[in-house]
GROMACS .gro file of C-alpha atoms in nm:
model
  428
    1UNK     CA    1 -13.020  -8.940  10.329
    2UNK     CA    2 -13.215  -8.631  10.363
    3UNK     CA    3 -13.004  -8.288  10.300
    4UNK     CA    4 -13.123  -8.153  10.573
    5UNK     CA    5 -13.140  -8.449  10.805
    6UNK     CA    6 -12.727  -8.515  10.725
    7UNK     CA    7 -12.711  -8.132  10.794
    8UNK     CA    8 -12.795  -8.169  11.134
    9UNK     CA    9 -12.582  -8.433  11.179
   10UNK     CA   10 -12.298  -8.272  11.109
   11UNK     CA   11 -12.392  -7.962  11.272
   12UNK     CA   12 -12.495  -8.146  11.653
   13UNK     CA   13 -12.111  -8.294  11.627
   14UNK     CA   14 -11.961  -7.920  11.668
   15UNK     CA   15 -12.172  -7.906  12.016
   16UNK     CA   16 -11.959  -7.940  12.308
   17UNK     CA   17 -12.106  -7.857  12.634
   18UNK     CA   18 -12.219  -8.048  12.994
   19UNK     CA   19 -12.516  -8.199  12.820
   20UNK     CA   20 -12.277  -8.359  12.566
   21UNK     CA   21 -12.321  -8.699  12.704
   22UNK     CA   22 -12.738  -8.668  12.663
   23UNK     CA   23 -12.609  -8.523  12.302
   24UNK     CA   24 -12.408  -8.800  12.205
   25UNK     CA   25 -12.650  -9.071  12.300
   26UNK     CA   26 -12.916  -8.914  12.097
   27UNK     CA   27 -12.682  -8.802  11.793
   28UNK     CA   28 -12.598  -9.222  11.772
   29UNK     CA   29 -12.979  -9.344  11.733
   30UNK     CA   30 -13.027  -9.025  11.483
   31UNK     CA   31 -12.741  -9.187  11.305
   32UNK     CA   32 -12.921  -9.509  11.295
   33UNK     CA   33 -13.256  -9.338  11.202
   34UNK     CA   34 -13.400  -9.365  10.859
   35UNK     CA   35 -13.582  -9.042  10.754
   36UNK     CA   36 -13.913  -9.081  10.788
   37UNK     CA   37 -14.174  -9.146  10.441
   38UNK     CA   38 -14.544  -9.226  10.407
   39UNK     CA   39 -14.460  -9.576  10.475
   40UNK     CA   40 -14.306  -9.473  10.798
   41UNK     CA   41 -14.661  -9.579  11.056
   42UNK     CA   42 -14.609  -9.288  11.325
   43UNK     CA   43 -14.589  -9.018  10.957
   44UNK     CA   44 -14.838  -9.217  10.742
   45UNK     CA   45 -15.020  -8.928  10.724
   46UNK     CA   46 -14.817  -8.652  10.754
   47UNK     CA   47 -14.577  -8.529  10.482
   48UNK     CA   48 -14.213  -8.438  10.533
   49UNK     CA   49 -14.136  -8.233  10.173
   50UNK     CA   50 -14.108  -7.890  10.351
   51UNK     CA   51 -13.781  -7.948  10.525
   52UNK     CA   52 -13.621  -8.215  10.243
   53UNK     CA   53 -13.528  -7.840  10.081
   54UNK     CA   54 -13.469  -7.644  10.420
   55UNK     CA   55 -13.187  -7.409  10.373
   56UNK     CA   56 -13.251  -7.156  10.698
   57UNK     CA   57 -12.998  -7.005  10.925
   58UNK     CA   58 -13.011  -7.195  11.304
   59UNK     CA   59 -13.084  -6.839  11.432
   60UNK     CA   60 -12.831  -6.779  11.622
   61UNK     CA   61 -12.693  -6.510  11.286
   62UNK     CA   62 -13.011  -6.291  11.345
   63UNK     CA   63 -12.925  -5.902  11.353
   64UNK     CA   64 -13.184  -5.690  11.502
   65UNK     CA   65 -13.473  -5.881  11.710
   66UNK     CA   66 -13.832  -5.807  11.674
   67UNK     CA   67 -13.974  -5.657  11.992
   68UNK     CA   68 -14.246  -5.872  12.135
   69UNK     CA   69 -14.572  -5.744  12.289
   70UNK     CA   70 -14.519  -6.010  12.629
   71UNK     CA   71 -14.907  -5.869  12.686
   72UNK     CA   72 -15.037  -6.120  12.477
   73UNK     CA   73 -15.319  -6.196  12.679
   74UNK     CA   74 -15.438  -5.890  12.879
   75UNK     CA   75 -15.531  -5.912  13.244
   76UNK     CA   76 -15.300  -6.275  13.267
   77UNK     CA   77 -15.111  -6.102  13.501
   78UNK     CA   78 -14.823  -6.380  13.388
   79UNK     CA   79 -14.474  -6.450  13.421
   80UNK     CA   80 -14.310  -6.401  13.132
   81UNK     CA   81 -14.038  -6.584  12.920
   82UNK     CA   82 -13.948  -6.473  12.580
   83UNK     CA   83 -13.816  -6.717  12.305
   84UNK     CA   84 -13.719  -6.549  11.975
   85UNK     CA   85 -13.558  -6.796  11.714
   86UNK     CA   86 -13.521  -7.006  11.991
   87UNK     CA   87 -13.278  -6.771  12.188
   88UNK     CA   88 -13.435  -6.682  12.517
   89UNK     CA   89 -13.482  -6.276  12.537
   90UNK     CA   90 -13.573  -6.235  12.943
   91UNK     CA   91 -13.611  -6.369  13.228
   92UNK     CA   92 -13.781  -6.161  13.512
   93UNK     CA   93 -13.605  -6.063  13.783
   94UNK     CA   94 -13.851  -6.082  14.085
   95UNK     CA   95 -13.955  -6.397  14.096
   96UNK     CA   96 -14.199  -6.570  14.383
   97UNK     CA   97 -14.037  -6.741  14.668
   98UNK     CA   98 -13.976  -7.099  14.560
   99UNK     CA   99 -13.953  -7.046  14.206
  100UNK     CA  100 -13.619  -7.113  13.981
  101UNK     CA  101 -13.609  -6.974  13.627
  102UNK     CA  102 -13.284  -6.998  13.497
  103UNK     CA  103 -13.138  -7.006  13.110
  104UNK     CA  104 -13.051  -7.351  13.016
  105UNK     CA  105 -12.695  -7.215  12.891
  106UNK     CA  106 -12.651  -7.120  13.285
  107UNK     CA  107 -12.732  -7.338  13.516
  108UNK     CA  108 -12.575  -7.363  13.865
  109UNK     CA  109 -12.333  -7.623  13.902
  110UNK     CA  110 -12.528  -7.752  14.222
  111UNK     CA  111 -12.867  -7.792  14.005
  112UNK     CA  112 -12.686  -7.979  13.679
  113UNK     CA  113 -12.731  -8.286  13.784
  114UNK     CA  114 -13.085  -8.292  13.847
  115UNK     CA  115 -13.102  -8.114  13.524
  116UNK     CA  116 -12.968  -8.365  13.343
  117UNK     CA  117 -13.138  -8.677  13.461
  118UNK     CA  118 -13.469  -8.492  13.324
  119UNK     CA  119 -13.299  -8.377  12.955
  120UNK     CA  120 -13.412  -8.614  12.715
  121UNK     CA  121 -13.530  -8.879  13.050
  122UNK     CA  122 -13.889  -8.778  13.011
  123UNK     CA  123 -13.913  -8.745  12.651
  124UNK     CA  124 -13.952  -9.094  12.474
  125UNK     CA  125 -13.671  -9.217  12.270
  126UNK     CA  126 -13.829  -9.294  11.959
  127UNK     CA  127 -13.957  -8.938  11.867
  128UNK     CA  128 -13.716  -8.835  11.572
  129UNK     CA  129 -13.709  -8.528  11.625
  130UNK     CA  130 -13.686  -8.549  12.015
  131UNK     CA  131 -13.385  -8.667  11.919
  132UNK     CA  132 -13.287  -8.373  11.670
  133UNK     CA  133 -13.372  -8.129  11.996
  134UNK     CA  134 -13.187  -8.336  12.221
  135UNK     CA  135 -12.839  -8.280  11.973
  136UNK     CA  136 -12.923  -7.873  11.890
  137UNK     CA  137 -13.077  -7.747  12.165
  138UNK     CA  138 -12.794  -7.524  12.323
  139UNK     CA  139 -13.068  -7.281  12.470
  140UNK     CA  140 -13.375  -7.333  12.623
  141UNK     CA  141 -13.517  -7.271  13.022
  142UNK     CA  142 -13.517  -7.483  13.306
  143UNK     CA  143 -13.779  -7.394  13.579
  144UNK     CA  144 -13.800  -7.545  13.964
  145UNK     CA  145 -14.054  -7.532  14.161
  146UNK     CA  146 -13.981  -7.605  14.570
  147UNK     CA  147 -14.184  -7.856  14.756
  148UNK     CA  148 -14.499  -7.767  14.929
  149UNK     CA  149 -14.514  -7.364  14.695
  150UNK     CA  150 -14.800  -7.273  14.542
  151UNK     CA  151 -14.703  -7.010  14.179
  152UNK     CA  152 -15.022  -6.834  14.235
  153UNK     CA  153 -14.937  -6.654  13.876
  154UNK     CA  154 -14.885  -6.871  13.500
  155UNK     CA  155 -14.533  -6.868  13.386
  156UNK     CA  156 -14.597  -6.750  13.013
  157UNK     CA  157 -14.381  -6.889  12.774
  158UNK     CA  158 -14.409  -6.745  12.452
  159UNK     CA  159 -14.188  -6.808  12.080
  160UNK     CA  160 -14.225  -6.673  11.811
  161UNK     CA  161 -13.954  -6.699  11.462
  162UNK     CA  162 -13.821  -6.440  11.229
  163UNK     CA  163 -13.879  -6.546  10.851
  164UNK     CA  164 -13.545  -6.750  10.746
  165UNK     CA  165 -13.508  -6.933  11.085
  166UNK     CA  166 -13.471  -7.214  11.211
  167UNK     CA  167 -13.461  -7.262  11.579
  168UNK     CA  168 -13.464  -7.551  11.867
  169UNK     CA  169 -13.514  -7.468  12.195
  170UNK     CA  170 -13.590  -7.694  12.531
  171UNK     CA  171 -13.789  -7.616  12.840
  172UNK     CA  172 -13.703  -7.826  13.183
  173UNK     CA  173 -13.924  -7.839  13.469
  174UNK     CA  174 -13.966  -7.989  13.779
  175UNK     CA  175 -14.259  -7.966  14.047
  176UNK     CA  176 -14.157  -8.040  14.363
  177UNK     CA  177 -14.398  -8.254  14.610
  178UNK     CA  178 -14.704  -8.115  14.682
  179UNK     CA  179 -14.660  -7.807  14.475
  180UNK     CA  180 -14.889  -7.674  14.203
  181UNK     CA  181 -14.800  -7.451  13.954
  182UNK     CA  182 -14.906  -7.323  13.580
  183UNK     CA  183 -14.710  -7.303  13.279
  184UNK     CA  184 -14.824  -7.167  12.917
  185UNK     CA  185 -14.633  -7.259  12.605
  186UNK     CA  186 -14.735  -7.014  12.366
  187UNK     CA  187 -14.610  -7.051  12.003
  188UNK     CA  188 -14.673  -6.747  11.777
  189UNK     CA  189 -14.614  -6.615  11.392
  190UNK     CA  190 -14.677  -6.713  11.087
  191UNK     CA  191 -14.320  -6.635  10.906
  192UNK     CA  192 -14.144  -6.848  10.696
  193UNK     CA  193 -13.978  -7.053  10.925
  194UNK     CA  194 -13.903  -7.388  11.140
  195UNK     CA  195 -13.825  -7.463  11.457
  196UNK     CA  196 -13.869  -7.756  11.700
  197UNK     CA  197 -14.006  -7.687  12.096
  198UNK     CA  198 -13.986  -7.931  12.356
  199UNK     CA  199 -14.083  -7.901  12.691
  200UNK     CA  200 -14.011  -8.205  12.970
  201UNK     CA  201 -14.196  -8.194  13.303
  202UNK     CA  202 -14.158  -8.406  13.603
  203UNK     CA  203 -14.443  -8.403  13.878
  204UNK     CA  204 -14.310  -8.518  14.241
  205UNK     CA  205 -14.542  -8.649  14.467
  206UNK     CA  206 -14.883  -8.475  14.515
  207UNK     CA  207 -14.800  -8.233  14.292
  208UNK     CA  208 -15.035  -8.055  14.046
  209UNK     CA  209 -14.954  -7.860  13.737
  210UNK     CA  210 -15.191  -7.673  13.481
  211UNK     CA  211 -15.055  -7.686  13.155
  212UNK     CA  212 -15.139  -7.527  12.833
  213UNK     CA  213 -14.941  -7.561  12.482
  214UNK     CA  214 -15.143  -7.301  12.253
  215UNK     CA  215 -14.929  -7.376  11.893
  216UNK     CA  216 -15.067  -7.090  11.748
  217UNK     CA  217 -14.833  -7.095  11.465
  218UNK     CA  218 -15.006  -7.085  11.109
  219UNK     CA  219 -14.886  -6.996  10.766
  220UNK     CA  220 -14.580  -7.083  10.698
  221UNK     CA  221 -14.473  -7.157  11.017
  222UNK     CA  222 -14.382  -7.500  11.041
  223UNK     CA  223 -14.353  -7.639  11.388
  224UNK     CA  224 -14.283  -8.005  11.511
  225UNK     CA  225 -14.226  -8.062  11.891
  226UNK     CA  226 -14.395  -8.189  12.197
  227UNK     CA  227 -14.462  -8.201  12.583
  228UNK     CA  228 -14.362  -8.486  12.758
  229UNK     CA  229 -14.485  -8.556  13.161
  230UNK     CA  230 -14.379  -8.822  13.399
  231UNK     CA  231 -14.619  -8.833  13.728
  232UNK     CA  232 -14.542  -8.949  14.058
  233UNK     CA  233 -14.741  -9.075  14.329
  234UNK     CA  234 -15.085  -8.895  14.364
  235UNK     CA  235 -14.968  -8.616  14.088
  236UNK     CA  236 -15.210  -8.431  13.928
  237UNK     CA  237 -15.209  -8.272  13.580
  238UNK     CA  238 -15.482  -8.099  13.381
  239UNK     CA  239 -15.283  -8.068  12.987
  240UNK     CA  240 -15.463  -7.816  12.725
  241UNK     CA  241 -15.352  -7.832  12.371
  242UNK     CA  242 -15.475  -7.576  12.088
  243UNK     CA  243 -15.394  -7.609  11.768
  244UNK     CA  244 -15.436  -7.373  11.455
  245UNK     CA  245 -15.204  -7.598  11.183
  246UNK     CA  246 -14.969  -7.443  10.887
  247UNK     CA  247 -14.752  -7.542  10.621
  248UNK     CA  248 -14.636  -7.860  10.888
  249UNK     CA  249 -14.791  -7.843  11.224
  250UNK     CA  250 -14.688  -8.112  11.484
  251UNK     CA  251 -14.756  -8.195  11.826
  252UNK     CA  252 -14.640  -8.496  12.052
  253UNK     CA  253 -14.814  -8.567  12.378
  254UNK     CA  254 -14.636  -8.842  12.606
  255UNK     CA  255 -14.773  -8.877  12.984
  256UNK     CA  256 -14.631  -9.120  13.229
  257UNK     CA  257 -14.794  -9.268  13.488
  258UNK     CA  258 -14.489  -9.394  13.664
  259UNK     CA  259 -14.663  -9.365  14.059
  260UNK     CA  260 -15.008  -9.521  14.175
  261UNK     CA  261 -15.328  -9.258  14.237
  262UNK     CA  262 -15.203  -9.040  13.955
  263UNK     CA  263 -15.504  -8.842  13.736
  264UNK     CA  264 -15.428  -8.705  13.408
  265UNK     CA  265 -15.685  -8.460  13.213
  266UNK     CA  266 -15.574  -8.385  12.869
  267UNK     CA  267 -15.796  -8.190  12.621
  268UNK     CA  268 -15.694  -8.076  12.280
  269UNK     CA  269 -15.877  -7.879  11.960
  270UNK     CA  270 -15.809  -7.781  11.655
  271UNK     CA  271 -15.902  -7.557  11.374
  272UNK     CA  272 -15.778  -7.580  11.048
  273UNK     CA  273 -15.824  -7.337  10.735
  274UNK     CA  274 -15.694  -7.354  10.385
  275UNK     CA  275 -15.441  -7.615  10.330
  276UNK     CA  276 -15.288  -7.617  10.700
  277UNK     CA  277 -15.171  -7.939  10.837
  278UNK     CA  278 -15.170  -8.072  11.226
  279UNK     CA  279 -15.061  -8.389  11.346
  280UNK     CA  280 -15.144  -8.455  11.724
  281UNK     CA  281 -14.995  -8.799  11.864
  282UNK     CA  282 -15.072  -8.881  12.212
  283UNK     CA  283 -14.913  -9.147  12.406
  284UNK     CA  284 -15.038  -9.259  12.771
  285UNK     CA  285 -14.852  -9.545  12.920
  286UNK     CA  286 -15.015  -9.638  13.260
  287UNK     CA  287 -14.752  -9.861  13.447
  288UNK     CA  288 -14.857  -9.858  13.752
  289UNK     CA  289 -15.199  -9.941  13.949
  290UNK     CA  290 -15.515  -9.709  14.040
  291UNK     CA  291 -15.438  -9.461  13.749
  292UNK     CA  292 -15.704  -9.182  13.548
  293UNK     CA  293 -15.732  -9.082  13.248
  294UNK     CA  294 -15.928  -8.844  13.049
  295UNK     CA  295 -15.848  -8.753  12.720
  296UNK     CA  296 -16.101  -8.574  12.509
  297UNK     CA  297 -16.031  -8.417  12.131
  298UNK     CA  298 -16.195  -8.203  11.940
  299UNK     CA  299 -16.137  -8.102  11.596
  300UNK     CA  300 -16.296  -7.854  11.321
  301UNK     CA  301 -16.159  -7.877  10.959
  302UNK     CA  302 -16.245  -7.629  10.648
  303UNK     CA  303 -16.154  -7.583  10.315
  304UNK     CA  304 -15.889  -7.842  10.184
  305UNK     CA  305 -15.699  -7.892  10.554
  306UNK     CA  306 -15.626  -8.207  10.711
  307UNK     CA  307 -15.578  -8.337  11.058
  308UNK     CA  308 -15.438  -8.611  11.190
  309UNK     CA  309 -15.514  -8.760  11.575
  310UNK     CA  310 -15.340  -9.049  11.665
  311UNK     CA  311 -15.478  -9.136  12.015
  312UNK     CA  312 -15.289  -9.424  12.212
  313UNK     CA  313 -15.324  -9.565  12.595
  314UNK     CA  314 -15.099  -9.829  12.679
  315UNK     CA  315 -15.227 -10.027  13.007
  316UNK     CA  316 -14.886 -10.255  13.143
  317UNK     CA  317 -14.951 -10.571  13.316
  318UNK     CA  318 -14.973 -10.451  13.690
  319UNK     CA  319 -15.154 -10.178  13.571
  320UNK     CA  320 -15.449 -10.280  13.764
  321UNK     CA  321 -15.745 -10.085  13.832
  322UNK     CA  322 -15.693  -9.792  13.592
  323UNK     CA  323 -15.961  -9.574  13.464
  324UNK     CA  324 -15.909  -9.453  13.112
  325UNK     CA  325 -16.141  -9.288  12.828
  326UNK     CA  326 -16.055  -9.128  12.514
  327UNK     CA  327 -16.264  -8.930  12.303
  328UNK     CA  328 -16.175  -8.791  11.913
  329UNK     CA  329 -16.479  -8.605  11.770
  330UNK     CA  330 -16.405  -8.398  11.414
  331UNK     CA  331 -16.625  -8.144  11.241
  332UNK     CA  332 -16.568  -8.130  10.853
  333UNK     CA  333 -16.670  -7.808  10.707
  334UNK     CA  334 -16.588  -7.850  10.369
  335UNK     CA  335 -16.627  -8.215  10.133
  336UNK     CA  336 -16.242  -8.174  10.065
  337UNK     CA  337 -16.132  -8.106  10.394
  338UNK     CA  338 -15.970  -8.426  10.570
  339UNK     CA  339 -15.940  -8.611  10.879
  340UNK     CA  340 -15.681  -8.930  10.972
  341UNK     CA  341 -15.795  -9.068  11.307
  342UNK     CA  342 -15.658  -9.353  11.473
  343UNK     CA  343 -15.742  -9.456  11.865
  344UNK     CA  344 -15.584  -9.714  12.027
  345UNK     CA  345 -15.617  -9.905  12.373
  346UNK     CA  346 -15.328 -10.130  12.428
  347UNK     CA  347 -15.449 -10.334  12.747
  348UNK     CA  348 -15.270 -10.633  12.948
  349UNK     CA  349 -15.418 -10.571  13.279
  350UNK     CA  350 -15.744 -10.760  13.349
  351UNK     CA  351 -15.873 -10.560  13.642
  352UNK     CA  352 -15.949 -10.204  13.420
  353UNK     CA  353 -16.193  -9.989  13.287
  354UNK     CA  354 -16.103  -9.812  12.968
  355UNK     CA  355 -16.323  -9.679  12.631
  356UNK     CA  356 -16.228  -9.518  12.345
  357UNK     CA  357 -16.453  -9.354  12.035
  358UNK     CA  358 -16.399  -9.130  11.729
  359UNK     CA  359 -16.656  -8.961  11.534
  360UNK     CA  360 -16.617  -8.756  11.186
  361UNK     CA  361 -16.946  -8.587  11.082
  362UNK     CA  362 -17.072  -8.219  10.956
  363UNK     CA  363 -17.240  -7.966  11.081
  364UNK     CA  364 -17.644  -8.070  11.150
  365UNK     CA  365 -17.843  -7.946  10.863
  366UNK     CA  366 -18.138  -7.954  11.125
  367UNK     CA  367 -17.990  -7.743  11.374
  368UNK     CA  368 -17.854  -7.506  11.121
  369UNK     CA  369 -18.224  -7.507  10.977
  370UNK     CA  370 -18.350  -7.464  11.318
  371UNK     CA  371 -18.144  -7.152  11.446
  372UNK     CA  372 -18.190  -6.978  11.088
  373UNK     CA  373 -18.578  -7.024  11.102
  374UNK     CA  374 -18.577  -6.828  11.477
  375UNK     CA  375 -18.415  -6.568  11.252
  376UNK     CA  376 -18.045  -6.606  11.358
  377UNK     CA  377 -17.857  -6.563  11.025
  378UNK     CA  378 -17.665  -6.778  10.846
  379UNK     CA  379 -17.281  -6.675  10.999
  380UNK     CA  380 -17.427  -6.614  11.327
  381UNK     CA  381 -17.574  -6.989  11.313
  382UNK     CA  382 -17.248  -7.145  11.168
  383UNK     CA  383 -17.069  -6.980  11.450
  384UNK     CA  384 -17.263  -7.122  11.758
  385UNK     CA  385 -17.289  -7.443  11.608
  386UNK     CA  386 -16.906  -7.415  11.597
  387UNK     CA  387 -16.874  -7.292  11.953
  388UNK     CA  388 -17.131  -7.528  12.071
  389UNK     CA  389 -16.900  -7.798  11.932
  390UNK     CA  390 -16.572  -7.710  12.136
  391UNK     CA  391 -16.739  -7.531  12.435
  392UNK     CA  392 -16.729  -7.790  12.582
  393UNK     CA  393 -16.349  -7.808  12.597
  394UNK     CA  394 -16.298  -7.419  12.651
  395UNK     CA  395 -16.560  -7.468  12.966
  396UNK     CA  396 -16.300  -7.707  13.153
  397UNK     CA  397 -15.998  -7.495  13.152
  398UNK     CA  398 -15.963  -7.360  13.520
  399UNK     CA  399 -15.794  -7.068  13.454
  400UNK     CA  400 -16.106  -6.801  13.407
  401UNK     CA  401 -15.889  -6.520  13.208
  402UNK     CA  402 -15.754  -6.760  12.933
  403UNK     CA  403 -16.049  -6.955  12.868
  404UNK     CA  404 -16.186  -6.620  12.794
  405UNK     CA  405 -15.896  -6.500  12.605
  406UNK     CA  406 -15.925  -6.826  12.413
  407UNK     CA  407 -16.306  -6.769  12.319
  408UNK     CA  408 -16.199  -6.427  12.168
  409UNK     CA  409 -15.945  -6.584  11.978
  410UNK     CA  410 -16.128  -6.864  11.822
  411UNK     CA  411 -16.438  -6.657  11.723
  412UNK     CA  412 -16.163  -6.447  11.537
  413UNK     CA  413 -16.020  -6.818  11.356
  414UNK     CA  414 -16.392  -6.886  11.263
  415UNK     CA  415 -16.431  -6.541  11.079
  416UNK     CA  416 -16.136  -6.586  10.907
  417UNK     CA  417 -16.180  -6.970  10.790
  418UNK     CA  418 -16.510  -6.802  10.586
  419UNK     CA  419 -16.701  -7.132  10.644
  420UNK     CA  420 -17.009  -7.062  10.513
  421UNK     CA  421 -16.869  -6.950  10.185
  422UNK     CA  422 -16.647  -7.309  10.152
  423UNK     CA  423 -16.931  -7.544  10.280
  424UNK     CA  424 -17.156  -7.406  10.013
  425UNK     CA  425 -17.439  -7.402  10.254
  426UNK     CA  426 -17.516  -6.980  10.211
  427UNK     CA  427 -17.888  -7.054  10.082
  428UNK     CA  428 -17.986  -7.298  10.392
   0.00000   0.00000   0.00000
């Protein structure tokens, strides 16, 4: 067994709080979990070494914490949540009428229950280290919204690790019928470090969320975690995923169609430099009738990086009439950089419409010729080409502020991946 892997076993046994029942459950299928190798399907492609040596603290010994700019993204006007090494630094204190944020080591007796269906409900059992979250998380958030409220401003979650950590943290929320809300998880820092972040959301009726998970972490940051979404009747989410990759980047998407007329919009990019590694699985299981859809990736890769996209939709038998599409395009800027992709449609309904397409190519030689010989240079052509590639994506997000925020930011990534230089393209 893996050092670290029987490490957490033995650690997760010393937990003893109300969640110990959720804890125990999951600490028994760990026990009966092999660790995963390169013959291991769901981690084919995505190598483990980096933790088989772990040796980090769990966090919970740090001394002095770093103080966090919670203005990450100017003019957000946000509410913020600060994570750092996975212990939760504030909470504010004037909330809007019909919103809950409470620390996961505190909630009200009256609200545990609820609380606890959702921990590790939503989430599907088979992610391994789901199941490592489930047994160590011992802080995290949970967050309510009532029926029928409208959060007119983002709750802003944002982590970020101290070099030498390792952390595990777990965000709960629930959207009461017919209300609509925003929430940002916003993972930051490039330290030496690990931690897992899981968020679980359940949509009531008619409800509508806009979610964004911006795992921003590079370096040697590793990160593996997810979001996980069960939808109710006539829910509505739109999901945005951005990537940067490090030493070990992970991501695990799971929606859950569980009522009929639900929609589900879930974009995702990713830019990778160097040697930096992401891994985005997606999982859509449709089990219900009159269900959408629309899943569209986007990927840029440079240098020696890889990616990996594993795309499913899973259609169940009275899954009738359910629109679905999924959509994997990748942009390899260098001949060494790599891409893994693998869509699937899994379909046992007859009554459906559902398409699925991936596409690996590089950058147009044409269009780069074109822009240079209207006198655009070389870097300024590379760039729009770039932009013109993921625009697309950065176009749909509804909230105006970030998707400008976002622009800024990724002009800033394509500086610094220097692709002209590694594509060996400076004399076209």
């Amino acid at each position: 067994m893996n050092t670290w892997f029987g490490n957490v076993l033995t650690r997760a046994e010393a937990i003893d709080d109300w969640l110990h029942e959720k804890r125990a459950a999951s600490l028994a299928l760990l026990r009966d979990t092999d660790w995963p190798t390169r013959k291991t399907e769901v981690w084919k492609y995505t190598s483990l070494k980096k933790l088989e040596q772990i040796d980090f603290s769990d966090g919970t010994t740090a001394t002095t914490a770093p103080v966090i700019d919670t203005n990450i993204i100017p003019s957000l006007n946000s509410i913020d949540i600060v994570f750092i090494d996975g212990v939760l630094q504030s909470i504010p204190a004037d909330l809007p009428e019909g919103l809950s944020i409470v620390p996961l080591t505190r909630v009200p007796e009256e609200h545990q229950s609820w609380v606890f269906d959702l921990f590790a409900n939503t989430k599907p059992r088979h992610h391994l280290f789901g199941l490592i979250n489930d047994a160590l998380a011992t802080d995290g958030v949970v967050i309510d919204v009532a029926p029928h409220i409208y959060i007119e401003h983002p709750i802003h979650i944002v982590q970020t690790m101290t070099a030498g950590n390792e952390a595990h943290c777990r965000t709960l929320v629930r959207v009461g019928a017919g209300a609509r809300a925003t929430v940002i998880e916003h993972l930051i820092g490039d330290n030496e470090s690990f931690n897992t972040s899981f968020a679980e959301y359940s949509l009531a009726e008619t409800a509508a969320l806009e979610h964004y998970r911006l795992a921003l972490q590079s370096g040697a940051a590793i990160n593996i975690g997810g979001s996980h979404f069960n939808l109710d009747k006539q829910a509505i989410l739109s999901s945005t995923i951005v990537g940067y990759g490090s030493d070990l980047a992970r991501v695990d998407m799971d929606i859950c169609h569980k009522g009929e007329g639900t929609v589900a919009k879930l974009n995702a990019l990713y830019l990778l430099d160097r040697q930096e590694h992401f891994d985005l699985h997606s999982n859509i299981e449709h089990t219900v009738p009159n269900g959408t859809t629309d899943e569209k990736v986007r990927g840029i890769v440079a240098d020696k990086a890889r990616a990996v996209f594993n795309g499913r939709i899973h259609i169940h038998r009275y899954a009738q009439k359910t629109l679905a599409e999924l959509n994997n395009r990748n942009l390899l800027l260098s001949r060494e950089a790599e891409v893994d992709v693998k869509p699937e449609l899994e379909i046992y309904a007859d009554d459906v419409s559902c398409t699925h397409g991936a596409t690996i190519a590089e950058i147009d030689k044409s269009a780069l010729y074109y822009l240079r010989s209207r006198g655009i240079s070389l870097e300024q052509a590379h760039l729009m080409l770039n932009f013109g590639f993921i625009n697309e994506l950065i176009d749909k997000i509804p909230n105006a502020v970030l998707a400008d925020w976002l622009r800024q930011q990724l002009s800033g990534r394509f500086t610094q991946m220097n692709a002209i230089k590694r594509s060996g393209q400076e004399t076209v």
